[in-house]
PDB file of C-alpha atoms in Angstrom:
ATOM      1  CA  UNK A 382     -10.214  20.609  19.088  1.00  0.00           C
ATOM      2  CA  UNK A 383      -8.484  17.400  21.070  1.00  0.00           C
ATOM      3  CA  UNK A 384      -7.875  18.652  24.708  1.00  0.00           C
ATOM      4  CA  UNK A 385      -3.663  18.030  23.179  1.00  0.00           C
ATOM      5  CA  UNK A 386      -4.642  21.137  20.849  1.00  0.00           C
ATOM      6  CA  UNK A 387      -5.781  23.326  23.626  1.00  0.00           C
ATOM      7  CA  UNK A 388      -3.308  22.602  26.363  1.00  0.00           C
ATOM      8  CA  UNK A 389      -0.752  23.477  23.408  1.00  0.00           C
ATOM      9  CA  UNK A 390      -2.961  26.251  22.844  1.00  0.00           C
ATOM     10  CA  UNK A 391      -3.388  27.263  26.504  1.00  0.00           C
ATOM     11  CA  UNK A 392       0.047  26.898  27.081  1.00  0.00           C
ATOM     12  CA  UNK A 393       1.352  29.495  23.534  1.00  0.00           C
ATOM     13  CA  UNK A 394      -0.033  32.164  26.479  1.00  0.00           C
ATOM     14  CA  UNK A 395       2.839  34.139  27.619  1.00  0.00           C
ATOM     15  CA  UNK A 396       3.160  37.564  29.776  1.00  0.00           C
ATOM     16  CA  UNK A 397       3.627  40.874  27.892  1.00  0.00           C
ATOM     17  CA  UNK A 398       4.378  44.637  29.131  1.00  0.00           C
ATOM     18  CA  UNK A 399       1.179  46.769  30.843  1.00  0.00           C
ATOM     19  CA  UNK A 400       0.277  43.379  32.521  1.00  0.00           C
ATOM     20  CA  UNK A 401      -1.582  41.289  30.083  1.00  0.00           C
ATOM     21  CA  UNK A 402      -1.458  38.082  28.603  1.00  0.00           C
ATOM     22  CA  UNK A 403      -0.223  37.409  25.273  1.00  0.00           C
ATOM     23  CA  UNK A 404      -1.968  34.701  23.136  1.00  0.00           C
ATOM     24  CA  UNK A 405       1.656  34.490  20.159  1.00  0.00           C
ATOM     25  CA  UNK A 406       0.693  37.050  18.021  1.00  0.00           C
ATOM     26  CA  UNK A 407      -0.900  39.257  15.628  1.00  0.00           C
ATOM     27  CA  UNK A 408      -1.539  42.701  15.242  1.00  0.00           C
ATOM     28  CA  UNK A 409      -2.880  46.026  17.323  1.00  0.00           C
ATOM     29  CA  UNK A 410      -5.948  47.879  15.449  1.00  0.00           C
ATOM     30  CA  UNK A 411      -3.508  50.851  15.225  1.00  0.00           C
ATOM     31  CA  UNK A 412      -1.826  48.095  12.473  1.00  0.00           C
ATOM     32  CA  UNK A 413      -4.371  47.253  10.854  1.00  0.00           C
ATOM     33  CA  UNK A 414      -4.959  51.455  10.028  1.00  0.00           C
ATOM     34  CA  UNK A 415      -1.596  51.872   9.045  1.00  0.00           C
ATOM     35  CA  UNK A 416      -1.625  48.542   6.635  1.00  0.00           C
ATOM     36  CA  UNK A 417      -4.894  49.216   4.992  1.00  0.00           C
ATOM     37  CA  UNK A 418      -6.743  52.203   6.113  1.00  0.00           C
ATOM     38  CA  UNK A 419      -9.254  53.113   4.011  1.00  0.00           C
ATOM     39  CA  UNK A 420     -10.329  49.522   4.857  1.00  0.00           C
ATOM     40  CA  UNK A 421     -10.005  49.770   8.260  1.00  0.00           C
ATOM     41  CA  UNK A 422     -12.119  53.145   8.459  1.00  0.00           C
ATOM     42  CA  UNK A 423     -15.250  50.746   6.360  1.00  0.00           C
ATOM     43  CA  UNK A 424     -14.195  47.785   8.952  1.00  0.00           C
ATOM     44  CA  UNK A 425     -14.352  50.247  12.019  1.00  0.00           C
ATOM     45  CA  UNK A 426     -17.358  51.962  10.530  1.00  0.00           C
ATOM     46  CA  UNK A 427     -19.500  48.692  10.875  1.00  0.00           C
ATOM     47  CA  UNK A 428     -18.620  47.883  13.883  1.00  0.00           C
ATOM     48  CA  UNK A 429     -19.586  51.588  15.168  1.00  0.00           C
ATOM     49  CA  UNK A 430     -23.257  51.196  13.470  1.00  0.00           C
ATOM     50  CA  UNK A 431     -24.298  48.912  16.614  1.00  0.00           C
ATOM     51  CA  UNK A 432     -23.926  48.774  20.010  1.00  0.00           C
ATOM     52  CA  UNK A 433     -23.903  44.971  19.991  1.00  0.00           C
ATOM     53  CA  UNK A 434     -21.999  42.047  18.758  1.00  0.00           C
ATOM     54  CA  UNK A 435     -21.244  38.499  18.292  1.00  0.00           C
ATOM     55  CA  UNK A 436     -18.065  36.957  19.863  1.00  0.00           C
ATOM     56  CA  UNK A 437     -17.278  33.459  19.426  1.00  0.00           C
ATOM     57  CA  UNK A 438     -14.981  31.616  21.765  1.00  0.00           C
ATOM     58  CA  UNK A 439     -14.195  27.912  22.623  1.00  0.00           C
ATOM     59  CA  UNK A 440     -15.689  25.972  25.510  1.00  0.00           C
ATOM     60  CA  UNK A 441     -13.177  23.987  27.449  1.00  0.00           C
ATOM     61  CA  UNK A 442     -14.551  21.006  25.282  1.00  0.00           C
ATOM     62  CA  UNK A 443     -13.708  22.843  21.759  1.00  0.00           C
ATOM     63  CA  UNK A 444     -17.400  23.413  21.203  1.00  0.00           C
ATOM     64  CA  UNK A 445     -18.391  27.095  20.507  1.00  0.00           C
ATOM     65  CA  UNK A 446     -19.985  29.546  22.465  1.00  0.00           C
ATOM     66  CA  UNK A 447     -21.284  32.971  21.028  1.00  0.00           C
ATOM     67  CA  UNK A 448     -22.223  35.506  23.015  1.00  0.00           C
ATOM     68  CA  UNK A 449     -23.388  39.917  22.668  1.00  0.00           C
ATOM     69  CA  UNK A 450     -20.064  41.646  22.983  1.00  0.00           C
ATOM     70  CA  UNK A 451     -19.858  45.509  22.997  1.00  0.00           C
ATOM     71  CA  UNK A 452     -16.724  45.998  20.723  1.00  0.00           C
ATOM     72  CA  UNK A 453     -14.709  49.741  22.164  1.00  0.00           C
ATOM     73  CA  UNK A 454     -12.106  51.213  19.297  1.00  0.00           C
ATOM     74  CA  UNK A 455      -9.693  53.541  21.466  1.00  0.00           C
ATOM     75  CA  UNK A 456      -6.469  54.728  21.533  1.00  0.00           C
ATOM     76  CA  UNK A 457      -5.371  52.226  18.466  1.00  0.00           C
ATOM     77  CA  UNK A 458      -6.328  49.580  20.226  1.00  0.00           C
ATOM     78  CA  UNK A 459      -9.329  47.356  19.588  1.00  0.00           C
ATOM     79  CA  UNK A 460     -10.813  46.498  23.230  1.00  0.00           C
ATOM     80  CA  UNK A 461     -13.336  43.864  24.586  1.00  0.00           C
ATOM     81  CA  UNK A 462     -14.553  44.447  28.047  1.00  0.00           C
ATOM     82  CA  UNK A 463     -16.635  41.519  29.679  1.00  0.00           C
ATOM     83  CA  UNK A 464     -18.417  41.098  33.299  1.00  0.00           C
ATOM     84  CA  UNK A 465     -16.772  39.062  36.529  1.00  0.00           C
ATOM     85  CA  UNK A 466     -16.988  35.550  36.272  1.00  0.00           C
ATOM     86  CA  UNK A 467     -18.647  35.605  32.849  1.00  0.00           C
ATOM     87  CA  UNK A 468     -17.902  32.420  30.870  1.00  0.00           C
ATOM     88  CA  UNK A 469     -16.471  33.892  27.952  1.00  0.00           C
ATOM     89  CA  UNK A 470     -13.616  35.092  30.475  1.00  0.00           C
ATOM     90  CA  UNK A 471     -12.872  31.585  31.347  1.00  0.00           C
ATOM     91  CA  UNK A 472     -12.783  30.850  27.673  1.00  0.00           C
ATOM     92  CA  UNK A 473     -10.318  32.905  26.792  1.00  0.00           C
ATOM     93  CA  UNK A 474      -8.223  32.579  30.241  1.00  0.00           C
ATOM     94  CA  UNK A 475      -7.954  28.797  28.805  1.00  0.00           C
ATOM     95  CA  UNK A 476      -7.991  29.791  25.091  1.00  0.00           C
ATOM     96  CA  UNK A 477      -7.285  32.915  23.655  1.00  0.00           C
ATOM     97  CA  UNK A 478      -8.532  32.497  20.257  1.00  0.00           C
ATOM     98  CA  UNK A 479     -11.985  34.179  19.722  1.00  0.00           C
ATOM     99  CA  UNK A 480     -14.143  35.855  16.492  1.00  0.00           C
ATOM    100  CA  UNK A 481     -16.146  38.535  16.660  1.00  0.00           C
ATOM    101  CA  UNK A 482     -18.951  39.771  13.817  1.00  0.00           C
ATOM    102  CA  UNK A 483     -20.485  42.854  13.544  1.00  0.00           C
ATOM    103  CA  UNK A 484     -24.371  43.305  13.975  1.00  0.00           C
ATOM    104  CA  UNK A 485     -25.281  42.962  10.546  1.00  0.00           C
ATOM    105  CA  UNK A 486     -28.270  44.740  11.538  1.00  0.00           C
ATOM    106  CA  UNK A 487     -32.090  44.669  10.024  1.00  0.00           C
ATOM    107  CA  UNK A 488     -32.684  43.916   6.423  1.00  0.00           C
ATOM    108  CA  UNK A 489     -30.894  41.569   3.792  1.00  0.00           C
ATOM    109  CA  UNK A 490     -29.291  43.882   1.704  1.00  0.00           C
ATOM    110  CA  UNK A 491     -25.618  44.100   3.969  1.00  0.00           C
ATOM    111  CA  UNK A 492     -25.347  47.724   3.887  1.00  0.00           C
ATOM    112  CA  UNK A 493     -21.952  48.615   4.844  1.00  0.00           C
ATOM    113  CA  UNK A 494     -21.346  44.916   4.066  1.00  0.00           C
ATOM    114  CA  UNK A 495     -20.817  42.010   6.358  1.00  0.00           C
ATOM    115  CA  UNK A 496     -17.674  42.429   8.616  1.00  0.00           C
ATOM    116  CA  UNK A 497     -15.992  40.198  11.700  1.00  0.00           C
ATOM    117  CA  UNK A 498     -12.132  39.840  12.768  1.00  0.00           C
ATOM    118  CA  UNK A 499     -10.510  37.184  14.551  1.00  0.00           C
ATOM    119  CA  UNK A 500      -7.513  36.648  16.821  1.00  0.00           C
ATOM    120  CA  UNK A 501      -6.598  36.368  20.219  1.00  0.00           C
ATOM    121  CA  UNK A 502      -7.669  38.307  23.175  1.00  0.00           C
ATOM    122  CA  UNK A 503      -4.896  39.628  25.890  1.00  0.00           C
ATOM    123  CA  UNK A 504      -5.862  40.092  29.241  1.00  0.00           C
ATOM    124  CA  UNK A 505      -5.158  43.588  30.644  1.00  0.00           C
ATOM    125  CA  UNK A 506      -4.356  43.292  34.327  1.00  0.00           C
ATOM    126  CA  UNK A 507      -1.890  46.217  34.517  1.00  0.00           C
ATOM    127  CA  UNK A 508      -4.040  48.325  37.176  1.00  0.00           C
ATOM    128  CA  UNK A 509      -2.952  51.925  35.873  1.00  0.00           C
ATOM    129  CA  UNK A 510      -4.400  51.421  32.365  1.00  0.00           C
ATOM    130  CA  UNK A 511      -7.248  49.105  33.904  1.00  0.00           C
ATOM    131  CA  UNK A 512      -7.830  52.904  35.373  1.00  0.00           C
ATOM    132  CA  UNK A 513      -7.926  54.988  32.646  1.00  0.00           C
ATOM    133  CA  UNK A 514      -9.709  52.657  30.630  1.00  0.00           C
ATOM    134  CA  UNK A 515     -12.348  52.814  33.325  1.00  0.00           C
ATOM    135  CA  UNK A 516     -12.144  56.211  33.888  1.00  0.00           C
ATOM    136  CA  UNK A 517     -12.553  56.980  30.057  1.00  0.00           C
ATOM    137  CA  UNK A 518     -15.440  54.271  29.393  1.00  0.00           C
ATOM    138  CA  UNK A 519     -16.978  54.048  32.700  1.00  0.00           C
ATOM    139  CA  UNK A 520     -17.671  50.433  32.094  1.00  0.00           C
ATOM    140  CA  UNK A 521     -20.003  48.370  35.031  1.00  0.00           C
ATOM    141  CA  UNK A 522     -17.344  47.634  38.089  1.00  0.00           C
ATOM    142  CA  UNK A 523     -16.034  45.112  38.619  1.00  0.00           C
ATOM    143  CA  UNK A 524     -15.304  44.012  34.898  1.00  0.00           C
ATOM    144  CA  UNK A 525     -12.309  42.000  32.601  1.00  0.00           C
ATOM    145  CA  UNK A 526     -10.881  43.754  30.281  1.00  0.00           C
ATOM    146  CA  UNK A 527      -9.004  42.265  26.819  1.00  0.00           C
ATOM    147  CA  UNK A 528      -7.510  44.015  23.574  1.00  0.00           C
ATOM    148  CA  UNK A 529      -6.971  42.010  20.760  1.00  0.00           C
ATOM    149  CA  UNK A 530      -4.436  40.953  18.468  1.00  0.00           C
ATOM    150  CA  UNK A 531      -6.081  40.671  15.066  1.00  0.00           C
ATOM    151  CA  UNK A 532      -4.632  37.646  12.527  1.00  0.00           C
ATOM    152  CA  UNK A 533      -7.963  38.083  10.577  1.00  0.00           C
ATOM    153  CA  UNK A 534     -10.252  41.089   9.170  1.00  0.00           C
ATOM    154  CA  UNK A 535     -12.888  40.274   6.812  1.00  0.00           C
ATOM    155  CA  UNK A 536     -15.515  42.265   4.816  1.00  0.00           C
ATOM    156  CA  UNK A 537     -17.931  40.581   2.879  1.00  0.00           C
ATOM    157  CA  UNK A 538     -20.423  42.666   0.470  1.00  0.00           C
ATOM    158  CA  UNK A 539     -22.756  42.222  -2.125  1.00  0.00           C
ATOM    159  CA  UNK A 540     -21.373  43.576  -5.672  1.00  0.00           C
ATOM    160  CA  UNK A 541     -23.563  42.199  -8.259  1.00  0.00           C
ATOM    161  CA  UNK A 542     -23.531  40.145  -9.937  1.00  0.00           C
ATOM    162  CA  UNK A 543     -20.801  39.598  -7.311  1.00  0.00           C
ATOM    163  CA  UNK A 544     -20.359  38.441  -3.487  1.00  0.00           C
ATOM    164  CA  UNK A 545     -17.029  40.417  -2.873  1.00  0.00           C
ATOM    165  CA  UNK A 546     -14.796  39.394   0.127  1.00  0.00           C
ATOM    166  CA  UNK A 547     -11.973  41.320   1.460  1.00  0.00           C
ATOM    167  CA  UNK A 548      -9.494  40.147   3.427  1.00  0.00           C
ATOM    168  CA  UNK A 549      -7.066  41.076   5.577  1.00  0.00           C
ATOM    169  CA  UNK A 550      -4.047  39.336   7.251  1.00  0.00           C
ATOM    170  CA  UNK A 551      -0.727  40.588   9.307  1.00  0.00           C
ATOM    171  CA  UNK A 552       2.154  40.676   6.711  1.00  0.00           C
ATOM    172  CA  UNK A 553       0.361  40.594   3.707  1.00  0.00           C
ATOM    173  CA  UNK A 554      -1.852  42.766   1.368  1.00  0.00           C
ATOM    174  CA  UNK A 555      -4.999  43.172   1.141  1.00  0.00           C
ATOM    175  CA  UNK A 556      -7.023  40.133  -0.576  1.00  0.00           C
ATOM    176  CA  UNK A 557     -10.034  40.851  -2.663  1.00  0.00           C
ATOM    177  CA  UNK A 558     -12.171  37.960  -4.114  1.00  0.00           C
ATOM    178  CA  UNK A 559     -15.101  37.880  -6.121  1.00  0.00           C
ATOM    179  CA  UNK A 560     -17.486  34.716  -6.172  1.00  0.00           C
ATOM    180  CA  UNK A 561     -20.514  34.194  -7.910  1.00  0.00           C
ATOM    181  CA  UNK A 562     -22.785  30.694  -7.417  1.00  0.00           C
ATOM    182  CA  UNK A 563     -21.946  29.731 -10.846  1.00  0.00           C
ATOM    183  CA  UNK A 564     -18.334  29.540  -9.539  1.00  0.00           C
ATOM    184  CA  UNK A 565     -18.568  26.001  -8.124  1.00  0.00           C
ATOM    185  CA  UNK A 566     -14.600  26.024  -7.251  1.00  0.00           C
ATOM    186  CA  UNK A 567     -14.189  29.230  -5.204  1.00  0.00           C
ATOM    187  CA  UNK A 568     -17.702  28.500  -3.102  1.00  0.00           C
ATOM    188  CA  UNK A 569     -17.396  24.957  -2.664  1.00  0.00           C
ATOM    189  CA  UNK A 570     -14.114  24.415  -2.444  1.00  0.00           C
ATOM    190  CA  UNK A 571     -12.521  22.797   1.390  1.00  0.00           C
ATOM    191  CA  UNK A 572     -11.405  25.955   3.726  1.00  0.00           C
ATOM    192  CA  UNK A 573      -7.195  25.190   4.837  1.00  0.00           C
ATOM    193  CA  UNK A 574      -5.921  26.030   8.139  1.00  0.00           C
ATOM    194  CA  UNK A 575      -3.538  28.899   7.831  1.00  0.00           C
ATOM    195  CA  UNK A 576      -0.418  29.210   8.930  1.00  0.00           C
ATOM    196  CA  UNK A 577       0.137  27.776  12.518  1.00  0.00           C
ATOM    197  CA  UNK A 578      -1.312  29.935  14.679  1.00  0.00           C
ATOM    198  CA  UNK A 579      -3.146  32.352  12.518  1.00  0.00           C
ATOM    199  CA  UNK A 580      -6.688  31.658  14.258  1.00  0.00           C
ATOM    200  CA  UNK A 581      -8.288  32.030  11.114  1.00  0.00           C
ATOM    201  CA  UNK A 582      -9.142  29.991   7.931  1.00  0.00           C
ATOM    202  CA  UNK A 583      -7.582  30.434   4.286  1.00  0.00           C
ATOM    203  CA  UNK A 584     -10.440  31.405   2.032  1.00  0.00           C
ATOM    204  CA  UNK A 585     -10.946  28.674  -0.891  1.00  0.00           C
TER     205      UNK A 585
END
């Protein structure tokens, strides 16, 4: 990312109601149930099978930084709470984009299959539902707090002779592909950007 991108990107940031800060877009996890919820129970599901997570953000460089996330699904929302001064905060106070997989636990055989959604995280400063969403998780004080507003959910399983992807994007149905490694076009072919501002990648 050219430091053009992420001022543009830095500067899409905009203030919406209860306080927070809205990175253009996307959709609640209360969406994502209504749009496709048997989907969205498997997606939730996998996320609820660990405590811990991977979230990906972007250094002020464009390079990535993953770090263990606890992901919290509550009140249709889909929330990411994060230490003082941690540098994921700063990440997303520059950049709201982030990704975030599931644990995808011990083993190789993907039970529950492989899952991670994508977005943008909005800050929450609004100090009455800072309170209730302390009072409710009882998180370590003093702490960040983010929801996010999905443009990507993606489950990836193994359906033999089959690797099956599902994916899911605001405004459209539910995408199901099936690849196998004989199928030199679908898993080799170049990822495209989506549309502008999707924070995720078309799938080839």
């Amino acid at each position: 990312m050219t430091s053009e991108n992420g001022r543009r990107a830095g500067g899409d940031r905009r203030r919406v109601a209860g306080g927070a800060t809205n990175g253009g877009g996307g959709a609640s996890w209360a969406a994502v149930e209504a749009a496709v919820p048997e989907f969205a129970a498997v997606v939730r599901e996998r996320f609820g099978a660990y405590r811990h997570h991977v979230l990906a953000t972007l250094r002020a460089d464009g390079a990535p930084r993953l770090t263990g996330l606890e992901a919290d699904f509550r009140r249709g929302e889909l929330w990411l709470g994060m230490m003082t001064g941690s540098r994921k905060v700063l990440d997303l106070r520059r950049d709201p984009r982030f990704a975030l997989h599931a644990n995808p636990g011990g083993g190789t055989d993907l039970a529950g299959g492989d899952v991670r959604v994508a977005g943008r995280a909005v800050e929450v400063t609004d100090p009455g539902l800072r309170a209730r969403y302390a009072a409710a998780v009882k998180p370590p004080e003093p702490f960040h707090l983010f929801r996010a507003r999905l443009t990507e959910v993606v489950r990836t399983s193994v359906e033999p002779p089959f690797m099956k992807l599902e994916i899911w994007r605001p405004d459209r149905p539910l995408r199901t592909l099936r690849r196998t490694s004989e199928d030199p076009e679908l898993l080799e072919g170049p990822e495209r950007p989506t549309s502008e501002g999707s924070g995720g990648f078309e799938a080839p």
